One Martini backbone bead per residue (centre of mass of N, CA, C, O) as a GRO file, in nm:
protein
   83
    1MET     BB    1  10.943   8.331  11.656
    2PRO     BB    2  11.100   8.561  11.496
    3ILE     BB    3  11.323   8.822  11.488
    4GLU     BB    4  11.296   9.157  11.359
    5ASN     BB    5  11.520   9.339  11.148
    6THR     BB    6  11.661   9.646  11.018
    7TYR     BB    7  11.836   9.773  10.722
    8GLN     BB    8  12.014   9.984  10.489
    9SER     BB    9  12.267   9.779  10.452
   10ILE     BB   10  12.436   9.496  10.355
   11THR     BB   11  12.727   9.592  10.463
   12ASP     BB   12  12.636   9.569  10.780
   13LEU     BB   13  12.667   9.250  10.715
   14PRO     BB   14  12.829   8.984  10.816
   15ASP     BB   15  12.874   8.665  10.695
   16LEU     BB   16  12.740   8.598  10.421
   17LYS     BB   17  12.517   8.346  10.271
   18LEU     BB   18  12.400   8.232   9.995
   19PHE     BB   19  12.078   8.091   9.918
   20LYS     BB   20  11.894   8.301   9.727
   21ARG     BB   21  11.782   8.416   9.431
   22MET     BB   22  11.595   8.704   9.323
   23GLU     BB   23  11.440   8.944   9.154
   24CYS     BB   24  11.477   9.176   9.414
   25GLY     BB   25  11.719   8.976   9.525
   26ALA     BB   26  11.806   8.812   9.843
   27VAL     BB   27  11.910   8.522  10.032
   28TYR     BB   28  12.050   8.483  10.357
   29THR     BB   29  12.293   8.360  10.573
   30GLN     BB   30  12.366   8.384  10.940
   31ASN     BB   31  12.632   8.364  11.179
   32HIS     BB   32  12.569   8.563  11.482
   33HIS     BB   33  12.614   8.569  11.802
   34GLY     BB   34  12.443   8.285  11.824
   35LYS     BB   35  12.285   8.336  11.561
   36TYR     BB   36  12.023   8.243  11.323
   37ASN     BB   37  12.008   8.392  11.015
   38VAL     BB   38  11.786   8.581  10.799
   39VAL     BB   39  11.848   8.752  10.491
   40MET     BB   40  11.650   9.006  10.332
   41ASP     BB   41  11.708   9.134  10.002
   42GLU     BB   42  11.497   9.406   9.850
   43SER     BB   43  11.659   9.643   9.687
   44GLY     BB   44  11.537   9.614   9.395
   45LEU     BB   45  11.277   9.789   9.464
   46ALA     BB   46  11.393  10.080   9.454
   47ASP     BB   47  11.348  10.116   9.137
   48LEU     BB   48  11.011  10.095   9.165
   49LEU     BB   49  11.011  10.324   9.377
   50SER     BB   50  10.941  10.588   9.539
   51PRO     BB   51  11.064  10.782   9.783
   52GLU     BB   52  10.801  10.777   9.951
   53GLU     BB   53  10.770  10.462   9.955
   54LEU     BB   54  11.052  10.398  10.092
   55ASP     BB   55  11.000  10.503  10.384
   56ASP     BB   56  10.801  10.227  10.446
   57VAL     BB   57  11.049  10.036  10.357
   58ALA     BB   58  11.204   9.727  10.419
   59LEU     BB   59  11.479   9.596  10.239
   60ILE     BB   60  11.631   9.488  10.508
   61LYS     BB   61  11.600   9.172  10.665
   62VAL     BB   62  11.621   9.023  11.000
   63LEU     BB   63  11.611   8.689  11.114
   64ASP     BB   64  11.594   8.539  11.433
   65PHE     BB   65  11.727   8.229  11.545
   66LYS     BB   66  11.793   7.980  11.785
   67THR     BB   67  11.821   7.765  11.549
   68GLU     BB   68  11.917   7.593  11.273
   69GLN     BB   69  11.658   7.425  11.238
   70GLU     BB   70  11.456   7.658  11.239
   71ARG     BB   71  11.575   7.797  10.992
   72SER     BB   72  11.554   7.563  10.788
   73ALA     BB   73  11.247   7.536  10.802
   74TYR     BB   74  11.180   7.818  10.703
   75LEU     BB   75  11.328   7.809  10.429
   76LEU     BB   76  11.170   7.571  10.309
   77VAL     BB   77  10.885   7.698  10.326
   78ARG     BB   78  10.944   7.988  10.196
   79PHE     BB   79  11.183   7.895   9.948
   80GLY     BB   80  11.282   7.622   9.944
   81ALA     BB   81  11.522   7.513   9.779
   82GLN     BB   82  11.839   7.537   9.727
   83ASN     BB   83  12.058   7.655   9.471
   0.00000   0.00000   0.00000
């Protein structure tokens, strides 16, 4: 089970590689400090929600995986093949 963290801005995260574009954002991979991360940027939702609704929504989530294989398996199941 991956560890989830949230961020306010995608620019806070270095070395992102685009995995897949989606309607309300994108999915990236990141190798950072020995972790294999999946970064889900759903900031496109910000235009659809009121400021009050945004308070409870994490628009940028980072999932930490222990191995690259574990991350790849998650991406395949969750998002299908890479674009």
